[in-house]
């Protein structure tokens, strides 16, 4: 019997013990950080400490951080709050972008899921825009050519919004004008995130209420959550080698499963070391996810991270992958706690399922 394993870090990562400890300490500061009395001032100081830590970890000014309830809200704040006449979004953006950018023009991607820079340049020739391109794709891990994208956007007088929800805490945080991050993908609690607003002069707060977060995001700050976010980010950056260790495990998995018939989507792109998108031809993703779950391995169908329902992946479709094969693809996502034994156990379970399928088909 193989050791069971959680291989769904891209959906939500296990909460870090350091985050839990920091949240417990911060919870003692239960007063409102906006209150002027001593308890409020102590809560405010704890909030600003956490802000400084997160800014250090992400490489931005503390004053650029606007805390939100997560990545989705941070993206919505920029998509709805940045003053722009046009919005362009890449074809592989997360639903948190697509659903909040109704009417946006779509930037096509190549077969590896990377933005087509010529197409972007042509779109920008029609005028400046707020352009949303993610750092790392949540289904394949493919990294976007953000430096090139940003150069084109700025040359056209536009602004770049980067969804860095999957990359934050794993690779260097990008230098977009607006960058969205989320704590629960890097070992912090769910329900906390931030927008790095480097061009705050172009942003208008969309949530009305108290004047928290310099008027950009009304509502009493979630101090325990923010403290947990800060501690998790420290934990991720303190262990400088975990990404390389995980990359070796991911490569080991892909090499073994390719030999057993797997197709790896997006493998030709530079990728996060933590995500592998694997097709098992002939077997529906939902069947794979259930069979692997019974064998003790938690993975996702590519597009099912938030709602639990399995639909054809718009990411794989945009990459030109046939709908049938896209529907036979799962996402395996690793993290800092993933072990070789877990990966070998998962590979054995995948191979056993593929062999059962092959014998049925014979
Ligand atoms: N963007 C990407 C790429 C994601 O993977 C996710 C979560 O799955 C989000 C945005 C939404 O983040 P949150 O769950 O913090 O709202």
Coordinates of C-alpha atoms and ligand atoms in Angstrom, one line a residue:
X1 CA 0.0 0.0 0.0
X2 CA 1.4 3.4 -1.0
X3 CA 1.5 6.3 1.4
X4 CA -1.4 8.6 0.6
X5 CA -0.5 12.1 -0.5
X6 CA -2.0 15.6 -1.0
X7 CA -1.0 16.7 -4.5
X8 CA -3.4 19.6 -4.9
X9 CA -1.2 22.5 -3.7
X10 CA -2.3 24.7 -6.5
X11 CA -5.9 24.5 -5.2
X12 CA -4.9 25.3 -1.6
X13 CA -1.6 24.5 0.2
X14 CA -1.5 23.0 3.6
X15 CA -1.4 25.8 6.2
X16 CA 2.0 26.3 7.6
X17 CA 2.5 25.8 11.4
X18 CA 4.3 29.2 11.5
X19 CA 1.2 30.8 10.0
X20 CA -1.1 29.2 12.6
X21 CA 1.3 30.4 15.4
X22 CA 1.4 33.9 14.0
X23 CA -2.4 34.0 13.7
X24 CA -2.8 32.9 17.3
X25 CA -0.5 35.7 18.5
X26 CA -2.2 38.3 16.3
X27 CA -5.6 37.2 17.5
X28 CA -4.6 38.6 20.9
X29 CA -4.8 42.0 19.1
X30 CA -8.5 41.7 18.6
X31 CA -9.1 45.5 18.8
X32 CA -9.9 47.4 15.6
X33 CA -6.6 48.7 14.0
X34 CA -8.4 51.9 13.1
X35 CA -9.3 52.6 16.8
X36 CA -7.3 55.4 18.4
X37 CA -7.1 53.9 21.9
X38 CA -4.1 51.9 23.1
X39 CA -5.5 48.5 22.1
X40 CA -6.4 49.8 18.6
X41 CA -2.9 51.3 18.3
X42 CA -1.3 47.9 19.2
X43 CA -3.5 46.2 16.6
X44 CA -2.4 48.9 14.1
X45 CA 1.2 48.3 14.9
X46 CA 0.9 44.6 14.4
X47 CA -0.9 45.2 11.1
X48 CA 1.9 47.5 9.9
X49 CA 4.6 45.0 11.0
X50 CA 2.9 42.3 8.9
X51 CA 2.6 44.7 6.0
X52 CA 6.3 45.4 6.1
X53 CA 7.2 41.7 6.2
X54 CA 4.9 40.9 3.3
X55 CA 6.3 43.9 1.3
X56 CA 9.9 42.6 2.0
X57 CA 8.9 39.1 0.9
X58 CA 7.2 40.3 -2.3
X59 CA 9.7 43.1 -3.2
X60 CA 7.4 46.1 -3.1
X61 CA 6.9 49.2 -0.9
X62 CA 4.7 48.6 2.1
X63 CA 2.6 51.5 1.0
X64 CA 1.8 49.7 -2.3
X65 CA 0.0 46.9 -0.5
X66 CA -3.7 46.9 -0.4
X67 CA -5.0 43.9 1.7
X68 CA -8.1 42.1 0.4
X69 CA -10.0 38.9 1.1
X70 CA -7.9 37.0 -1.4
X71 CA -6.7 36.8 -5.0
X72 CA -10.1 37.1 -6.6
X73 CA -10.9 40.4 -4.8
X74 CA -7.4 41.8 -5.5
X75 CA -7.9 41.1 -9.2
X76 CA -11.4 42.6 -9.1
X77 CA -10.1 45.7 -7.4
X78 CA -7.7 46.3 -10.3
X79 CA -10.0 45.1 -13.1
X80 CA -12.8 47.3 -11.9
X81 CA -10.8 50.1 -10.2
X82 CA -8.1 51.0 -12.7
X83 CA -9.3 53.7 -15.0
X84 CA -8.9 52.4 -18.6
X85 CA -11.0 52.6 -21.7
X86 CA -10.0 49.1 -22.9
X87 CA -9.1 45.8 -21.1
X88 CA -7.1 43.0 -22.7
X89 CA -6.9 39.6 -20.9
X90 CA -4.9 36.5 -22.0
X91 CA -6.9 33.5 -23.1
X92 CA -5.5 31.4 -20.2
X93 CA -6.4 33.7 -17.3
X94 CA -8.1 32.2 -14.3
X95 CA -11.9 32.6 -14.0
X96 CA -11.2 35.2 -11.3
X97 CA -10.0 37.4 -14.1
X98 CA -12.3 36.3 -17.0
X99 CA -15.5 36.6 -15.0
X100 CA -14.6 40.1 -13.7
X101 CA -13.5 41.4 -17.1
X102 CA -16.7 41.0 -19.1
X103 CA -16.3 42.5 -22.6
X104 CA -12.5 42.4 -22.5
X105 CA -10.5 41.6 -25.7
X106 CA -8.7 38.3 -25.6
X107 CA -5.0 37.9 -26.2
X108 CA -4.3 34.5 -27.8
X109 CA -1.6 32.1 -26.6
X110 CA 0.7 29.6 -28.4
X111 CA 0.6 25.8 -28.0
X112 CA 2.4 26.0 -24.7
X113 CA 0.0 28.5 -23.3
X114 CA 2.3 31.5 -23.6
X115 CA 1.0 34.9 -24.7
X116 CA 1.4 35.6 -28.4
X117 CA 3.5 38.8 -28.3
X118 CA 2.8 39.7 -31.9
X119 CA -0.9 39.5 -31.4
X120 CA -0.6 41.6 -28.2
X121 CA 1.4 44.2 -30.1
X122 CA -1.3 44.4 -32.8
X123 CA -4.1 44.7 -30.2
X124 CA -2.2 47.5 -28.4
X125 CA -1.7 49.3 -31.7
X126 CA -5.4 50.2 -31.4
X127 CA -4.7 52.2 -28.2
X128 CA -3.6 51.8 -24.6
X129 CA -5.3 49.3 -22.3
X130 CA -5.3 47.7 -18.9
X131 CA -3.7 44.3 -19.8
X132 CA -4.1 41.2 -17.5
X133 CA -1.5 38.5 -18.0
X134 CA -0.8 36.0 -15.3
X135 CA 2.6 35.1 -14.0
X136 CA 2.1 31.3 -13.8
X137 CA -0.8 29.3 -15.1
X138 CA -2.8 27.5 -12.4
X139 CA -3.4 24.4 -14.6
X140 CA -0.1 23.9 -16.4
X141 CA 2.4 26.0 -14.4
X142 CA 3.5 27.7 -17.6
X143 CA 5.2 31.1 -17.0
X144 CA 4.4 34.1 -19.2
X145 CA 7.1 36.3 -20.8
X146 CA 6.1 39.1 -18.5
X147 CA 9.1 41.4 -19.2
X148 CA 8.3 41.4 -22.9
X149 CA 4.6 41.8 -22.1
X150 CA 5.2 44.8 -19.8
X151 CA 7.5 46.5 -22.3
X152 CA 4.8 46.3 -25.0
X153 CA 2.1 47.5 -22.6
X154 CA 4.1 50.4 -21.4
X155 CA 5.2 51.4 -24.9
X156 CA 1.5 51.7 -25.8
X157 CA 0.8 53.8 -22.7
X158 CA -1.1 51.0 -20.9
X159 CA -1.0 49.4 -17.5
X160 CA -0.1 45.7 -16.6
X161 CA -2.1 43.7 -14.1
X162 CA -0.4 40.4 -13.2
X163 CA -2.2 37.6 -11.4
X164 CA 0.7 36.2 -9.3
X165 CA -1.5 34.0 -7.2
X166 CA 0.2 30.8 -8.2
X167 CA 3.8 32.2 -8.4
X168 CA 3.9 34.2 -5.1
X169 CA 6.1 32.6 -2.5
X170 CA 7.5 30.2 -5.1
X171 CA 9.3 32.4 -7.6
X172 CA 10.3 36.1 -7.6
X173 CA 7.3 38.4 -7.5
X174 CA 6.8 40.2 -10.8
X175 CA 7.1 43.9 -11.4
X176 CA 3.7 44.6 -12.8
X177 CA 1.9 47.9 -12.2
X178 CA -0.7 45.9 -10.3
X179 CA 0.0 42.4 -8.9
X180 CA -2.5 40.2 -7.2
X181 CA -1.4 37.6 -4.6
X182 CA -3.2 35.2 -2.2
X183 CA -2.1 33.7 1.1
X184 CA -3.6 30.2 0.8
X185 CA -1.5 29.1 -2.1
X186 CA 1.7 29.6 -0.2
X187 CA 0.9 28.2 3.3
X188 CA -1.1 31.0 4.7
X189 CA -4.8 31.0 5.6
X190 CA -7.6 31.2 3.0
X191 CA -9.5 34.5 2.7
X192 CA -6.5 36.8 2.7
X193 CA -4.7 38.4 -0.2
X194 CA -3.3 41.7 -1.5
X195 CA -3.1 43.9 -4.5
X196 CA 0.3 45.4 -5.0
X197 CA -0.7 48.8 -6.5
X198 CA 2.5 50.4 -7.8
X199 CA 0.5 52.9 -9.8
X200 CA -2.0 53.7 -7.1
X201 CA -2.7 57.1 -8.8
X202 CA -4.5 55.1 -11.5
X203 CA -6.7 53.2 -9.0
X204 CA -10.1 54.0 -7.6
X205 CA -11.4 51.9 -4.7
X206 CA -14.5 49.9 -5.7
X207 CA -15.7 48.9 -2.3
X208 CA -17.3 51.8 -0.5
X209 CA -17.3 52.1 3.3
X210 CA -14.7 53.1 5.9
X211 CA -11.5 54.5 4.5
X212 CA -9.3 51.5 5.3
X213 CA -6.3 50.6 3.1
X214 CA -5.9 54.2 2.0
X215 CA -9.5 54.2 0.7
X216 CA -8.8 51.4 -1.8
X217 CA -10.5 48.6 0.2
X218 CA -13.1 49.4 2.8
X219 CA -13.6 47.0 5.7
X220 CA -11.8 46.2 9.0
X221 CA -8.6 44.4 8.2
X222 CA -8.3 40.7 8.9
X223 CA -5.3 41.1 11.2
X224 CA -4.9 37.4 12.1
X225 CA -5.1 36.4 8.5
X226 CA -2.6 39.0 7.4
X227 CA -0.2 37.9 10.1
X228 CA -0.5 34.3 9.0
X229 CA 0.1 35.5 5.4
X230 CA 3.3 37.2 6.5
X231 CA 4.6 34.2 8.5
X232 CA 3.9 31.8 5.6
X233 CA 5.8 34.0 3.2
X234 CA 8.8 34.1 5.6
X235 CA 8.6 30.3 5.8
X236 CA 8.6 29.9 2.0
X237 CA 11.5 32.3 1.5
X238 CA 13.6 31.0 4.4
X239 CA 14.0 27.5 2.8
X240 CA 15.8 28.7 -0.4
X241 CA 16.1 25.2 -1.8
X242 CA 12.6 23.8 -1.7
X243 CA 11.7 24.8 -5.3
X244 CA 14.7 22.9 -6.7
X245 CA 13.8 19.8 -4.7
X246 CA 10.2 19.9 -5.9
X247 CA 11.3 20.5 -9.5
X248 CA 13.4 17.3 -9.4
X249 CA 10.3 15.3 -8.1
X250 CA 8.1 16.8 -10.7
X251 CA 10.6 15.8 -13.5
X252 CA 10.9 12.3 -12.0
X253 CA 7.2 12.0 -12.1
X254 CA 6.8 13.2 -15.7
X255 CA 9.7 11.0 -17.0
X256 CA 8.1 7.9 -15.4
X257 CA 4.6 8.6 -16.5
X258 CA 5.5 9.6 -20.1
X259 CA 7.0 6.1 -20.4
X260 CA 3.6 4.7 -19.3
X261 CA 1.7 6.7 -21.9
X262 CA 1.1 10.1 -20.3
X263 CA 1.1 13.4 -22.2
X264 CA 2.4 16.4 -20.4
X265 CA 0.7 19.7 -21.4
X266 CA 2.8 22.8 -21.5
X267 CA 6.0 21.0 -21.0
X268 CA 7.8 23.1 -23.6
X269 CA 7.3 26.3 -21.7
X270 CA 9.3 27.5 -18.7
X271 CA 7.1 26.3 -15.8
X272 CA 6.6 26.5 -12.1
X273 CA 8.3 23.5 -10.5
X274 CA 5.1 22.7 -8.7
X275 CA 2.6 21.9 -11.4
X276 CA 2.2 19.0 -13.9
X277 CA -0.7 18.7 -16.2
X278 CA -1.0 15.1 -17.3
X279 CA -3.3 13.4 -19.8
X280 CA -4.2 9.7 -19.6
X281 CA -5.6 9.1 -23.1
X282 CA -8.9 7.3 -23.0
X283 CA -9.8 7.9 -19.4
X284 CA -12.0 10.8 -18.3
X285 CA -10.4 13.2 -15.9
X286 CA -13.3 12.7 -13.4
X287 CA -12.7 9.0 -13.4
X288 CA -9.0 9.5 -12.8
X289 CA -9.5 12.0 -10.0
X290 CA -12.0 9.6 -8.3
X291 CA -9.8 6.5 -8.8
X292 CA -6.7 8.3 -7.6
X293 CA -8.6 9.6 -4.6
X294 CA -9.6 6.1 -3.7
X295 CA -6.0 5.1 -3.9
X296 CA -5.2 8.0 -1.5
X297 CA -4.0 10.7 -3.8
X298 CA -5.7 14.1 -3.9
X299 CA -5.4 15.7 -7.3
X300 CA -7.7 17.9 -9.5
X301 CA -9.2 17.8 -12.9
X302 CA -7.5 20.8 -14.6
X303 CA -10.3 23.3 -14.4
X304 CA -12.0 22.1 -11.2
X305 CA -10.0 23.9 -8.5
X306 CA -12.8 26.2 -7.2
X307 CA -16.2 24.8 -8.0
X308 CA -15.7 21.0 -7.8
X309 CA -17.4 20.7 -11.2
X310 CA -15.4 19.4 -14.2
X311 CA -15.8 21.4 -17.4
X312 CA -13.6 21.4 -20.5
X313 CA -10.5 23.5 -19.6
X314 CA -10.4 26.9 -21.4
X315 CA -6.7 26.8 -20.8
X316 CA -6.0 23.6 -22.7
X317 CA -8.5 24.6 -25.3
X318 CA -6.7 27.9 -25.9
X319 CA -3.5 25.9 -26.3
X320 CA -5.1 24.0 -29.2
X321 CA -5.5 20.7 -27.4
X322 CA -8.5 18.7 -28.6
X323 CA -11.5 18.7 -26.3
X324 CA -11.4 14.9 -25.8
X325 CA -7.8 14.9 -24.7
X326 CA -8.3 18.1 -22.6
X327 CA -11.1 16.2 -20.8
X328 CA -8.7 13.4 -20.0
X329 CA -6.2 15.6 -18.3
X330 CA -5.5 16.1 -14.6
X331 CA -3.5 18.6 -12.6
X332 CA -0.9 17.2 -10.1
X333 CA 0.5 20.0 -7.9
X334 CA 3.3 19.6 -5.5
X335 CA 4.7 21.7 -2.7
X336 CA 7.3 22.1 0.0
X337 CA 6.2 19.1 1.9
X338 CA 6.0 16.7 -1.0
X339 CA 8.2 13.6 -0.7
X340 CA 9.8 11.2 -3.1
X341 CA 7.7 8.4 -1.6
X342 CA 4.5 10.3 -2.3
X343 CA 5.5 10.9 -5.9
X344 CA 6.5 7.3 -6.4
X345 CA 3.3 6.1 -4.8
X346 CA 1.3 8.4 -7.0
X347 CA 3.1 7.2 -10.1
X348 CA 2.4 3.6 -9.2
X349 CA -1.3 4.4 -8.7
X350 CA -1.4 6.3 -12.1
X351 CA 0.3 3.4 -13.9
X352 CA -2.1 0.8 -12.3
X353 CA -5.1 2.9 -13.5
X354 CA -3.6 3.2 -17.0
X355 CA -2.9 -0.5 -17.1
X356 CA -6.6 -1.3 -16.0
X357 CA -7.8 0.9 -18.8
X358 CA -5.5 -0.7 -21.4
X359 CA -6.7 -4.2 -20.4
X360 CA -10.3 -3.1 -20.6
X361 CA -9.8 -1.6 -24.1
X362 CA -7.9 -4.8 -25.3
Ligands
LIG1 N1 -5.8 33.3 -9.8 C1 -5.3 32.1 -9.9 C2 -4.2 31.8 -10.9 C3 -5.7 31.1 -9.0 O1 -5.1 29.9 -9.1 C4 -6.6 31.4 -8.0 C5 -7.2 30.3 -7.1 O2 -7.3 29.2 -7.5 C6 -7.1 32.7 -8.0 C7 -6.7 33.6 -8.9 C8 -8.1 33.1 -6.9 O3 -7.5 33.3 -5.7 P1 -8.3 33.2 -4.3 O4 -8.8 31.8 -4.1 O5 -7.4 33.7 -3.3 O6 -9.5 34.2 -4.5

